mmCIF file of C-alpha atoms and ligand atoms in Angstrom:
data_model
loop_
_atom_site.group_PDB
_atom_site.id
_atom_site.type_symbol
_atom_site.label_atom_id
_atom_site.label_comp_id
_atom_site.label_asym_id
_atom_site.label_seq_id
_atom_site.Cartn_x
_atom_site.Cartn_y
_atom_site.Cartn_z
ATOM 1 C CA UNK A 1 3.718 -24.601 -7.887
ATOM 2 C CA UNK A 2 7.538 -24.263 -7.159
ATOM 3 C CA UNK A 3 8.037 -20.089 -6.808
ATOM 4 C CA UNK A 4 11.613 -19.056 -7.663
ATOM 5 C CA UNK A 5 13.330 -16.711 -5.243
ATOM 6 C CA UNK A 6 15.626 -14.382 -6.226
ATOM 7 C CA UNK A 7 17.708 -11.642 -4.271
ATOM 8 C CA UNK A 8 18.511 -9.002 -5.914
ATOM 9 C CA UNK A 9 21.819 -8.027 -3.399
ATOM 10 C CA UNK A 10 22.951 -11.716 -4.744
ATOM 11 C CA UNK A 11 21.510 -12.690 -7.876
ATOM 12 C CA UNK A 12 22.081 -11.366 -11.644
ATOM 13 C CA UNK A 13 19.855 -8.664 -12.046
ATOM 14 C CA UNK A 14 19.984 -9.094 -15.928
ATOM 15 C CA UNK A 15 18.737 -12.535 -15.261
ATOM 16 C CA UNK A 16 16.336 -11.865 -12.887
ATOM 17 C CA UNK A 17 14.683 -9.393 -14.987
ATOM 18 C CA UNK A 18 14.925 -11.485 -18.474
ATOM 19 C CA UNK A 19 13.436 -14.214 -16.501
ATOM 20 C CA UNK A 20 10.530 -12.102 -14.413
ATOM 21 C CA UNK A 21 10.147 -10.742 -18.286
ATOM 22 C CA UNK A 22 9.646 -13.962 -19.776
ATOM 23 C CA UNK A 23 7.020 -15.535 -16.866
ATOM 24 C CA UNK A 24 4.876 -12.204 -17.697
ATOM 25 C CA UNK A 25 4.966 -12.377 -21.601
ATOM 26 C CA UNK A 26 3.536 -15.975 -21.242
ATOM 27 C CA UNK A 27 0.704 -15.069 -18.340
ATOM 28 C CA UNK A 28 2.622 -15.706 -15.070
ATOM 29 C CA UNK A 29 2.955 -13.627 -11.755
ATOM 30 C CA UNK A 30 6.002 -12.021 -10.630
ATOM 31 C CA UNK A 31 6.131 -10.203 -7.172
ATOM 32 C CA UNK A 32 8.483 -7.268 -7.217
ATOM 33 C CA UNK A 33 9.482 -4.893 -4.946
ATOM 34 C CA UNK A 34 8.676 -1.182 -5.211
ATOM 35 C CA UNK A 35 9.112 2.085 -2.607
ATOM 36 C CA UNK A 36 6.147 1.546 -1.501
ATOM 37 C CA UNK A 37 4.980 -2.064 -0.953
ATOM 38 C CA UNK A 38 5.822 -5.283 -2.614
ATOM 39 C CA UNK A 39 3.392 -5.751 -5.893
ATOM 40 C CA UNK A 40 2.127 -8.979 -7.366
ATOM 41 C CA UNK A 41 2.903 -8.460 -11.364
ATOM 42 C CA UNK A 42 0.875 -9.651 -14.141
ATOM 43 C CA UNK A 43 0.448 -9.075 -17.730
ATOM 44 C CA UNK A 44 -2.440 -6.177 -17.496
ATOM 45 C CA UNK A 45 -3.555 -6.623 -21.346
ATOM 46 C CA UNK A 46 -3.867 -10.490 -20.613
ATOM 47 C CA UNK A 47 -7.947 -11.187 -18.634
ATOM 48 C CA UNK A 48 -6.590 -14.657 -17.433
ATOM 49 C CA UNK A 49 -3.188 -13.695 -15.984
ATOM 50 C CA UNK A 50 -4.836 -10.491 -14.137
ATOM 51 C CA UNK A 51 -7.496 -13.010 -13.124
ATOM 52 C CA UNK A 52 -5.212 -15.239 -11.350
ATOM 53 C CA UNK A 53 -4.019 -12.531 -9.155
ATOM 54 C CA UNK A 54 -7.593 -12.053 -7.613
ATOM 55 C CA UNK A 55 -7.573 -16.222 -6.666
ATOM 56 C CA UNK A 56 -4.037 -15.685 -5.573
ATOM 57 C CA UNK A 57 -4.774 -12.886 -3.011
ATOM 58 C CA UNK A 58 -8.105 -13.972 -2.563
ATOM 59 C CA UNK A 59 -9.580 -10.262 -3.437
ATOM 60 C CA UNK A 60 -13.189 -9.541 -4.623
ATOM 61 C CA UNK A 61 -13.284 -9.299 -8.262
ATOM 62 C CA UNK A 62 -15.275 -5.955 -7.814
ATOM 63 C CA UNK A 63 -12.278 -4.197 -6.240
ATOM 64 C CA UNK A 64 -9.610 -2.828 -9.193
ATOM 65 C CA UNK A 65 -5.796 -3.451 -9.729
ATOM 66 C CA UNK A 66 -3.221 -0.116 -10.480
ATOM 67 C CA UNK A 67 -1.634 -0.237 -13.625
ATOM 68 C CA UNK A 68 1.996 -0.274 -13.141
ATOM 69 C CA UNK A 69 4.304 1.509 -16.287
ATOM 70 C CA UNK A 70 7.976 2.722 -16.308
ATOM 71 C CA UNK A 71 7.758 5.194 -18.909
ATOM 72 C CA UNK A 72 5.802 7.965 -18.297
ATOM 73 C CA UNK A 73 4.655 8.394 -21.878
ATOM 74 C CA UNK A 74 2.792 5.233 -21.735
ATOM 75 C CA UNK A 75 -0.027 6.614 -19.786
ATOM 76 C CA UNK A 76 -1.162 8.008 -22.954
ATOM 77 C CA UNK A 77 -1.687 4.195 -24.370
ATOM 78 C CA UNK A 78 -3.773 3.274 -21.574
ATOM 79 C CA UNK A 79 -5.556 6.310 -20.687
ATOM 80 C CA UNK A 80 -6.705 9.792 -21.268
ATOM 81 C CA UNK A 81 -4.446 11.697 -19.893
ATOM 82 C CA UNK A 82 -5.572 15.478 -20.539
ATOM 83 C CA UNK A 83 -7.028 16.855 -17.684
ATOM 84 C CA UNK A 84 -4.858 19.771 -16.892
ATOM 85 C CA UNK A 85 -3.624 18.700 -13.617
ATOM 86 C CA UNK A 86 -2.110 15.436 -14.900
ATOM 87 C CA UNK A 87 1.144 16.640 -16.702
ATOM 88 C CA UNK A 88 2.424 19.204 -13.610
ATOM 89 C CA UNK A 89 1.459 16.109 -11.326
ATOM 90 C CA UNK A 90 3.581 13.307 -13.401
ATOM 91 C CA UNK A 91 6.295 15.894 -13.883
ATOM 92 C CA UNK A 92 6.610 16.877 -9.639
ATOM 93 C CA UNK A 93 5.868 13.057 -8.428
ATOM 94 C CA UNK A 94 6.811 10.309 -11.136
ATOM 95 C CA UNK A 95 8.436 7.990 -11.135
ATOM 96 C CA UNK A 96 6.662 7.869 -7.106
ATOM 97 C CA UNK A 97 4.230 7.245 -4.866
ATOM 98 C CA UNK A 98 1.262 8.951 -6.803
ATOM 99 C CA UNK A 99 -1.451 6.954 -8.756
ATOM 100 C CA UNK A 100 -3.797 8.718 -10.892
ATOM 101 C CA UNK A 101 -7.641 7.712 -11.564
ATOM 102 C CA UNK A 102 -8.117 8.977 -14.878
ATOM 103 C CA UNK A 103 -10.677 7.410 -17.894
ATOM 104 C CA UNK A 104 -9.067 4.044 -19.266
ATOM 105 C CA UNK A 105 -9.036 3.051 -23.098
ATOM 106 C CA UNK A 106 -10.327 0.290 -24.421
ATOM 107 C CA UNK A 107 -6.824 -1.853 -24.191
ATOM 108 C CA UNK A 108 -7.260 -2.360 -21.128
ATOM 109 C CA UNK A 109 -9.495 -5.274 -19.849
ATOM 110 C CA UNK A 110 -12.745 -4.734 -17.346
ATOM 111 C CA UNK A 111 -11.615 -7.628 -15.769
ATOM 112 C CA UNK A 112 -8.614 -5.268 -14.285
ATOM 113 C CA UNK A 113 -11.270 -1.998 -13.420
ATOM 114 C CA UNK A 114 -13.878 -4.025 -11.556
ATOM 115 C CA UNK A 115 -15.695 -2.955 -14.722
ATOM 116 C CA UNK A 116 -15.314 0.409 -14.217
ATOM 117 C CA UNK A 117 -14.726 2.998 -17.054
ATOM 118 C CA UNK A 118 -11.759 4.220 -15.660
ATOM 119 C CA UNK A 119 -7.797 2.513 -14.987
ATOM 120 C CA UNK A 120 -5.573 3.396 -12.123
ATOM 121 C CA UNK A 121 -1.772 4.063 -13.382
ATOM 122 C CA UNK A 122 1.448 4.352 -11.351
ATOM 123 C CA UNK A 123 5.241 4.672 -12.463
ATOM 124 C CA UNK A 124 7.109 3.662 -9.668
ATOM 125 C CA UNK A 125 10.329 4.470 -8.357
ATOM 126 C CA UNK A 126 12.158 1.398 -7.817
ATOM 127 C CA UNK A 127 14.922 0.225 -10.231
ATOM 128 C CA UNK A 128 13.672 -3.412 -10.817
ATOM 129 C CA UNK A 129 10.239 -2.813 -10.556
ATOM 130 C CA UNK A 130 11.290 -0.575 -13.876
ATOM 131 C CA UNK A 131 13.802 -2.821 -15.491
ATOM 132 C CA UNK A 132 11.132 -5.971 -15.080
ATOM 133 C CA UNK A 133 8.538 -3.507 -16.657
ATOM 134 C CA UNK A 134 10.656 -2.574 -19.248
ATOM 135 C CA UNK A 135 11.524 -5.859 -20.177
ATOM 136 C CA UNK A 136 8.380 -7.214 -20.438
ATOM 137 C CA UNK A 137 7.194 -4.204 -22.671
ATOM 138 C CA UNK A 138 3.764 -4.245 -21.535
ATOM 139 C CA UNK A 139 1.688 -2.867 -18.382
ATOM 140 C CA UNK A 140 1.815 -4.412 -15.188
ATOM 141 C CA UNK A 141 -0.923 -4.865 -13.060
ATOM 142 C CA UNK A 142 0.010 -5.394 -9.145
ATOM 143 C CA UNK A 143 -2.076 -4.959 -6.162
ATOM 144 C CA UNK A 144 0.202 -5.352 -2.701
ATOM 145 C CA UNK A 145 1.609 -8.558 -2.158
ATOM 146 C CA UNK A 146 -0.447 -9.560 0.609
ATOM 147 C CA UNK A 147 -3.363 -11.894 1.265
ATOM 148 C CA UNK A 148 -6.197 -9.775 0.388
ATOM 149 C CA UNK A 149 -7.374 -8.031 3.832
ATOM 150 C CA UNK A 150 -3.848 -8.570 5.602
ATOM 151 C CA UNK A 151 -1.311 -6.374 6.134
ATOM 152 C CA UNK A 152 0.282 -5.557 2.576
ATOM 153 C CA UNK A 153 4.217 -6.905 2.833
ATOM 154 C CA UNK A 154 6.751 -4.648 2.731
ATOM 155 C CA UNK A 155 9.721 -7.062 3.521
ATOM 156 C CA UNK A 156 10.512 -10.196 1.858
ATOM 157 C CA UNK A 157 9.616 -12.349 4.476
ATOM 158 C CA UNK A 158 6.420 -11.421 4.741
ATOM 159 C CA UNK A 159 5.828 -11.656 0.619
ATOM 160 C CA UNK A 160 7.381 -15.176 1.089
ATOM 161 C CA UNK A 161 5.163 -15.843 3.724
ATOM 162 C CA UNK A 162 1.721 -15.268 2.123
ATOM 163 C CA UNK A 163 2.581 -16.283 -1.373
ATOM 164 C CA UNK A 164 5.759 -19.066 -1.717
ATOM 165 C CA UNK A 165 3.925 -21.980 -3.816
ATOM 166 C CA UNK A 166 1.234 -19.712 -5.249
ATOM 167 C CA UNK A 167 3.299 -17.866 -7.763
ATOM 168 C CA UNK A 168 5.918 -17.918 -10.407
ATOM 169 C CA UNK A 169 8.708 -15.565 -8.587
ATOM 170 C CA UNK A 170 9.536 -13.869 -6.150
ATOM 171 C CA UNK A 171 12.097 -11.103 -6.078
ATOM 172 C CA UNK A 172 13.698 -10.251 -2.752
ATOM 173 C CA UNK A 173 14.430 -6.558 -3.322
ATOM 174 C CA UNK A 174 15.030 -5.770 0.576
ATOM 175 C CA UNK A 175 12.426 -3.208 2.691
ATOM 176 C CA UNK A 176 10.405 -1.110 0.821
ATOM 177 C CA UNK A 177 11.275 2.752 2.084
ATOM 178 C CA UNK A 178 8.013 4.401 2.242
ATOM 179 C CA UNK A 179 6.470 1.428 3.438
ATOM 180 C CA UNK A 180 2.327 2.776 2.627
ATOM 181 C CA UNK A 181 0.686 2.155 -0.229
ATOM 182 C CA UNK A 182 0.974 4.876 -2.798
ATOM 183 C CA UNK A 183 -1.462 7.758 -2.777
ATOM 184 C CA UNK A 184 -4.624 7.168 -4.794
ATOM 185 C CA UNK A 185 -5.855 10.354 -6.280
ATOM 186 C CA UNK A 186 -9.117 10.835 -8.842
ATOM 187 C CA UNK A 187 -8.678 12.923 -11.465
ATOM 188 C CA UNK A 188 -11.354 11.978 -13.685
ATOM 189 C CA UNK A 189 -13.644 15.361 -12.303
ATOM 190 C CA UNK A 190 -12.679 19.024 -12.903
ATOM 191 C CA UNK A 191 -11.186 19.073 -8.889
ATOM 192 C CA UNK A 192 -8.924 16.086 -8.351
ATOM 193 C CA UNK A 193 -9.768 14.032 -5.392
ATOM 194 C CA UNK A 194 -7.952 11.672 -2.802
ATOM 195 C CA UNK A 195 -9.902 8.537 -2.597
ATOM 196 C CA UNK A 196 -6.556 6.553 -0.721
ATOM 197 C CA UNK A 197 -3.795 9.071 1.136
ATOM 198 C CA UNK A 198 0.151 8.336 0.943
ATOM 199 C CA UNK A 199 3.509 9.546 0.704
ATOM 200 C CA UNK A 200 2.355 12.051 -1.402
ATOM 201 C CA UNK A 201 0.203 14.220 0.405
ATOM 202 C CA UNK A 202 -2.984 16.477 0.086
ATOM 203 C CA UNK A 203 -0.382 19.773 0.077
ATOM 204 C CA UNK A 204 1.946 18.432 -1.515
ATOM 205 C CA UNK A 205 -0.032 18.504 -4.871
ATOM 206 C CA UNK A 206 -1.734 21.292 -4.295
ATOM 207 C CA UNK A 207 1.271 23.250 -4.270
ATOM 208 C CA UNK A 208 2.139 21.811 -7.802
ATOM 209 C CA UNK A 209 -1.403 22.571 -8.803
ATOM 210 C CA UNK A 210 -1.451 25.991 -7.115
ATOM 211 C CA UNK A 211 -5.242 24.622 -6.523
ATOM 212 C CA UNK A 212 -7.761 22.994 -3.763
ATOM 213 C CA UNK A 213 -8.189 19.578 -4.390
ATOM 214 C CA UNK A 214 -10.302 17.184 -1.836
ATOM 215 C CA UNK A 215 -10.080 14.366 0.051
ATOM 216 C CA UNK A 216 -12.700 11.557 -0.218
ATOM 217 C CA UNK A 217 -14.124 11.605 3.333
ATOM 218 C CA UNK A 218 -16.387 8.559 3.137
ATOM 219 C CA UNK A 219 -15.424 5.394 1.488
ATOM 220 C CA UNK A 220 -18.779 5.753 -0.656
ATOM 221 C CA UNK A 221 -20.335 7.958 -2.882
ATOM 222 C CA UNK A 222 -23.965 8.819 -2.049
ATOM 223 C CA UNK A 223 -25.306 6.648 -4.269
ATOM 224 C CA UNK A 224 -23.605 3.578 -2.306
ATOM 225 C CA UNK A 225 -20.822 3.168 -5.058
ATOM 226 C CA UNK A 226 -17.546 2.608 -3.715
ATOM 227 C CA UNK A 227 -14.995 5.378 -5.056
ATOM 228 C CA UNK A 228 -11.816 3.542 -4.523
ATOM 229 C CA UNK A 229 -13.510 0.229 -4.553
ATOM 230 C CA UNK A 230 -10.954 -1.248 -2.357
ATOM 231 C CA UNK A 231 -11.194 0.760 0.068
ATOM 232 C CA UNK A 232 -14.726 -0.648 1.513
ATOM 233 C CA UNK A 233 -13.174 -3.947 2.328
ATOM 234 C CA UNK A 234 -11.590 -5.354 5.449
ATOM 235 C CA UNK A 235 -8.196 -3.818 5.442
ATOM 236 C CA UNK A 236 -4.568 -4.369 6.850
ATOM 237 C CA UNK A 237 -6.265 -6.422 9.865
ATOM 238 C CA UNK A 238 -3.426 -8.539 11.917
ATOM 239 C CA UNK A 239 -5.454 -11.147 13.516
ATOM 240 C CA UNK A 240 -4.884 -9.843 17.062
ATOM 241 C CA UNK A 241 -8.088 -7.244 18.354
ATOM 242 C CA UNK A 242 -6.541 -3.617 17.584
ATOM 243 C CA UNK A 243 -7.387 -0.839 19.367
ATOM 244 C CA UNK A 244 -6.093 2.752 19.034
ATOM 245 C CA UNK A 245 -5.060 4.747 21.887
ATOM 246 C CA UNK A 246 -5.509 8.919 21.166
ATOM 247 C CA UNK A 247 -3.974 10.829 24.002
ATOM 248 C CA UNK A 248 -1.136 12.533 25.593
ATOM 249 C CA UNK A 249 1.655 10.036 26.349
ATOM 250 C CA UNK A 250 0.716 10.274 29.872
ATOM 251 C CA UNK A 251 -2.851 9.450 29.506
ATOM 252 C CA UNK A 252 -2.116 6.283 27.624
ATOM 253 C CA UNK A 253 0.993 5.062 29.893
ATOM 254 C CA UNK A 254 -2.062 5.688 32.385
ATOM 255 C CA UNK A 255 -4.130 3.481 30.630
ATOM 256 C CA UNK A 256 -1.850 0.641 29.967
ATOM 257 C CA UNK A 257 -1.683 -0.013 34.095
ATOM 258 C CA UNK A 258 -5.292 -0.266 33.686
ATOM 259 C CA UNK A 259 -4.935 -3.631 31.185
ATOM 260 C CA UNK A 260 -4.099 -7.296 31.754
ATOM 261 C CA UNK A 261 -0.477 -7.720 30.247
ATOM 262 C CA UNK A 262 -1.215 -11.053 28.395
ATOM 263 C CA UNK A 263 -0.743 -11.239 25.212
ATOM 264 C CA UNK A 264 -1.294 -7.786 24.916
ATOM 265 C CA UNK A 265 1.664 -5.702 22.732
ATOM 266 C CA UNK A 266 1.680 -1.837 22.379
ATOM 267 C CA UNK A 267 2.882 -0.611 18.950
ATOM 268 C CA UNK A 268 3.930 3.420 19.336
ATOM 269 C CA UNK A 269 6.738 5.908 18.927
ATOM 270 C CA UNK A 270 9.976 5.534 20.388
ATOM 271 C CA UNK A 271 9.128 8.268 22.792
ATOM 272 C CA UNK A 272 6.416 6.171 23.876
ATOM 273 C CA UNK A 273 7.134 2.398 24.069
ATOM 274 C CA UNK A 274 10.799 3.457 25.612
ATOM 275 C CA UNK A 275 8.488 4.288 28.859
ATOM 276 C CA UNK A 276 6.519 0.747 28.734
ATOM 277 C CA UNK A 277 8.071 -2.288 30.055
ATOM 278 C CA UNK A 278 4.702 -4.503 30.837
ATOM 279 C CA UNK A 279 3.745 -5.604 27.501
ATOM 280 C CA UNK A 280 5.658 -6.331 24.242
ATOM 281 C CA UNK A 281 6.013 -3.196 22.410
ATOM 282 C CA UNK A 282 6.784 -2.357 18.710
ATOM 283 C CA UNK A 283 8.969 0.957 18.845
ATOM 284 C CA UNK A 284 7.914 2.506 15.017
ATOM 285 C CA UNK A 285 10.885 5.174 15.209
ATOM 286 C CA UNK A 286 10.715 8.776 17.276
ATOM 287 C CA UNK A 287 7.170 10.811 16.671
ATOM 288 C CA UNK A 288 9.874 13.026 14.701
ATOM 289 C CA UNK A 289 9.828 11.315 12.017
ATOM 290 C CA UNK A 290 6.856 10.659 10.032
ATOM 291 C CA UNK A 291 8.711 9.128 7.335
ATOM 292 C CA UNK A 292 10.083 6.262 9.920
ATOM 293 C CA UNK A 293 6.753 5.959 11.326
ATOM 294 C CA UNK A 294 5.006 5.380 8.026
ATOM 295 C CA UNK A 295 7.995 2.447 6.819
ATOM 296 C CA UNK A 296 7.583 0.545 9.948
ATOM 297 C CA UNK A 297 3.573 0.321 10.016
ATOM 298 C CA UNK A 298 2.969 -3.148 7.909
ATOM 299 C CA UNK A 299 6.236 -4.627 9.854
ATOM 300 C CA UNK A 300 4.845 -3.938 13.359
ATOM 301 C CA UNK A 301 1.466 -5.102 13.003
ATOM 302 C CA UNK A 302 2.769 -8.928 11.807
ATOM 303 C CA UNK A 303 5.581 -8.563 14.130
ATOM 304 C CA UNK A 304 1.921 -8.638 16.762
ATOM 305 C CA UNK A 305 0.848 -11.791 15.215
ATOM 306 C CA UNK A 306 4.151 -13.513 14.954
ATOM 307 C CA UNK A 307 4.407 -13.268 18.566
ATOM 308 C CA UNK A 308 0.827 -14.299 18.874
ATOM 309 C CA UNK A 309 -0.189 -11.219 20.773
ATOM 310 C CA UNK A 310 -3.968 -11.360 20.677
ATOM 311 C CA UNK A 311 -4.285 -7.404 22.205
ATOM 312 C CA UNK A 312 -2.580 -4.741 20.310
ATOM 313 C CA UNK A 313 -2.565 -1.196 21.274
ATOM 314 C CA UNK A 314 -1.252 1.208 19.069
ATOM 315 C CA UNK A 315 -0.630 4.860 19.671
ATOM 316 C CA UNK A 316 -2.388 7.336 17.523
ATOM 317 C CA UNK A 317 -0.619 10.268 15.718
ATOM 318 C CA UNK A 318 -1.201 13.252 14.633
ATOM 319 C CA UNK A 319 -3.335 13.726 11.269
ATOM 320 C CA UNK A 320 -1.429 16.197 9.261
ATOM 321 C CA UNK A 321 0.679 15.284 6.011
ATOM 322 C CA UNK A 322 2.054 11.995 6.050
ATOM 323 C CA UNK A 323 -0.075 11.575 9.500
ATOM 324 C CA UNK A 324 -2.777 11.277 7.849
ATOM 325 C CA UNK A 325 -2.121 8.462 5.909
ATOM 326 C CA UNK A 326 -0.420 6.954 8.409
ATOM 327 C CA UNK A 327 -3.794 7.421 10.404
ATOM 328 C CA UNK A 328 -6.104 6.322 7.612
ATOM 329 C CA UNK A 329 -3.991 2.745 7.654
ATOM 330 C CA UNK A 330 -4.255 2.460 11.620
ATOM 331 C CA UNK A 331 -8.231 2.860 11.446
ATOM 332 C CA UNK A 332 -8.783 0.017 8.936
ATOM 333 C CA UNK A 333 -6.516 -2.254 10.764
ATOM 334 C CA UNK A 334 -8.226 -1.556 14.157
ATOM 335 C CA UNK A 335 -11.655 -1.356 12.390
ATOM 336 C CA UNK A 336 -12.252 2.438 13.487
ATOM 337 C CA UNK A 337 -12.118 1.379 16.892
ATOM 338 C CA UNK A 338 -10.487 4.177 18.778
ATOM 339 C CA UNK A 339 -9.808 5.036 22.178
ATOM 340 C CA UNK A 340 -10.246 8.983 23.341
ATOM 341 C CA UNK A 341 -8.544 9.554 26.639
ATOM 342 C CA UNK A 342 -8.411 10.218 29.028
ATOM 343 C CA UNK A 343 -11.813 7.957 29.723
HETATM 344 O O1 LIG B 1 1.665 1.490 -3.745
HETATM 345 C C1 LIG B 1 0.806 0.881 -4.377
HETATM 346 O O2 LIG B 1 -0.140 1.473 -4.952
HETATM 347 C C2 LIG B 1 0.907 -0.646 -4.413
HETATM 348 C C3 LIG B 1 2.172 -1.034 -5.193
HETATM 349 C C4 LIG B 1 2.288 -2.517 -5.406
HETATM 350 O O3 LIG B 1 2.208 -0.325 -6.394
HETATM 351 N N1 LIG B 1 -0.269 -1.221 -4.979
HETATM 352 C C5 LIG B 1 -1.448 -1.254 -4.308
HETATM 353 O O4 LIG B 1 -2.476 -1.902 -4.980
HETATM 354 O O5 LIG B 1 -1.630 -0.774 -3.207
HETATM 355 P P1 LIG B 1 -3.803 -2.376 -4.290
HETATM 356 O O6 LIG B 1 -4.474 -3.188 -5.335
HETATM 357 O O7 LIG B 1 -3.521 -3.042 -3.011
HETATM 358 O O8 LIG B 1 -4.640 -1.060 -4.081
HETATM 359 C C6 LIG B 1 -5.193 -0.367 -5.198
HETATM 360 C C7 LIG B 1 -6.184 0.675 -4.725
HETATM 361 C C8 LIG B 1 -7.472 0.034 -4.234
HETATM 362 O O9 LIG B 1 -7.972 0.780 -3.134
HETATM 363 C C9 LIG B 1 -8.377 0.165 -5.454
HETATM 364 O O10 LIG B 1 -9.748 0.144 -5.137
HETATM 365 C C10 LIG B 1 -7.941 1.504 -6.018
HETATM 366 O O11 LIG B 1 -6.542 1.510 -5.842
HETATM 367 N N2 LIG B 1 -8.233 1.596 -7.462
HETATM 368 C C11 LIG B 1 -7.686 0.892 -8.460
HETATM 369 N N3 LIG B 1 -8.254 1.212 -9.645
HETATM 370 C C12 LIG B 1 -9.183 2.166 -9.382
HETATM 371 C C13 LIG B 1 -10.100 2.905 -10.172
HETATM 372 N N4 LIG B 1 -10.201 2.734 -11.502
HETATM 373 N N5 LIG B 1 -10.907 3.793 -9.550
HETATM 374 C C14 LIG B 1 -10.805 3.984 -8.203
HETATM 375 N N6 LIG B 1 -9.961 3.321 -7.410
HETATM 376 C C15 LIG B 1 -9.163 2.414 -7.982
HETATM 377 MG MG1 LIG B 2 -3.712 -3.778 -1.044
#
């Protein structure tokens, strides 16, 4: 199919929205940008639109889609909303980087749960993410604009790249600031739990909650049921090997003299990379700055395979707050395999 681009520093943003409002009223897909990672929009109340999504990004129809809304009363149309930890939670973090887990109503399809009995909902904070919403009048359901298993896309280019042809539009809304996925937290148990981190972190809540909450540790419950069904799958892999490097600076400079220097890139902190001159390097922004860190994660990894590097090292940081989401990403892509040094 022919996509339509728009850019939102250059196009009408009244017609990009009536237009993106229109293609989801009659079924179609519209990727949008949000703060945390382009989404790829459809219709959640319509099976065969949120359908399409699954053969667009080539995800398992097991593995559920977030429900996107732009007013935060509508998460009492979709779900039940009255555990006590949901209102102080939407009041501290919405419109943001928080989506709760909470038990869905019957509006909204199985075919968007994986059949489960419960709906993921977000209200983002991104101005045409909420005008398209709004526009449409009806839920959104978006998983990252990515091919499922790739790095999700947090610039245009790399939306463009992985869907152009495959769906209606796509809106060019620049870099996505927070650049992770948004946190993923249960709350369909008396203690909420973290089954995906993010921006908004573990103490970050619990300092609205004045409570412990917990962190899913494994991917799977006991009984072999995925929590967050996604997260079981293959996950933000560039197609270069990836292999994470957890040391002092020194021990992993000493390292890299140890390695043949073809192909091979080294993603890391500006502190870092600045001391590497072998290899093609990725600086992600000084180890001051979490936030930097976390926005540049999806764009270093394809920066790897555009430049075919077939070796990528990445430095490992430090798993506190945003760290530990930033860690939890790094894992998947390298497929847990991690480096302690020194050897
Ligand atoms: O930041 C984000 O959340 C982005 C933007 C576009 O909003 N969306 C996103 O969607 O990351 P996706 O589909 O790539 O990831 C959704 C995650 C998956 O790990 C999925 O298994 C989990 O949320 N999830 C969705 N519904 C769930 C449910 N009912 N129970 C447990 N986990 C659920
Ligand atoms: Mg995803």
């Amino acid at each position: 199919m022919d996509t339509k681009i728009y850019h939102v520093d250059t196009d009408d943003l009244n017609l990009i929205t009536t237009h993106a409002a229109r293609i989801l009223k009659q079924g179609g897909l519209v990727v949008f940008p949000t703060e945390t990672v382009y989404g790829i929009g459809a219709n959640a109340l319509d099976k065969s639109a949120a359908s399409n999504i699954y053969t667009v990004k080539g995800r398992p129809s097991d593995n559920p889609l977030i429900v996107h809304i732009a007013d935060e009363d509508d998460i009492h149309h979709y779900a039940d909303a009255s555990h006590p930890a949901v209102a102080p939670l939407i009041k501290a973090f919405w419109p943001g980087p928080l989506t709760l887990v909470l038990p869905k109503k019957d509006i909204i399809p199985d075919t968007i749960t994986g059949g489960l009995s419960t709906v993921a909902i977000r209200y983002p904070d991104n101005t045409i993410a909420n005008a398209i919403i709004n526009a449409s009048g009806l839920p959104i359901c978006a998983p990252s604009a990515n091919k499922s298993g790739t790095p999700s896309s947090t610039v245009f280019e790399h939306v463009y790249h992985d869907l152009n042809g495959l769906v209606d539009i796509i809106i060019d809304g620049g870099p996505s600031h927070v650049g992770l996925e948004s946190t993923v937290l249960d709350v369909t148990s008396p203690t909420p739990v973290i089954l995906r981190p993010g921006a908004i972190t573990k103490s970050m809540m619990e300092d609205v909650l004045q409570t412990t909450i917990l962190e899913s540790t494994n991917d799977t419950v006991s009984s072999g049921i995925p929590k967050a069904p996604g997260m079981k799958y293959k996950h933000y892999a560039p197609s270069g090997h990836v292999v994470l490097l957890d040391g002092t600076h020194n021990d992993i400079l000493a390292f890299l003299t140890t390695v043949s220097k073809d192909q091979t890139g080294l993603i890391g902190s500006t502190e870092l990379v600045e001391q590497v001159t072998r290899f093609t390097t990725y600086n992600l922004g000084s180890q001051q700055d979490a936030k930097t860190i976390a926005a540049n994660i999806f764009k270093a990894l394809r920066s790897m395979d555009e430049q075919q590097i077939t070796t990528i090292y990445i430095e490992a940081f430090e798993e506190s707050e945003l760290g530990v989401a930033i860690m939890n990403r790094l894992l998947k892509a390298a497929n847990y395999n991690i480096l302690h040094l020194p050897k």
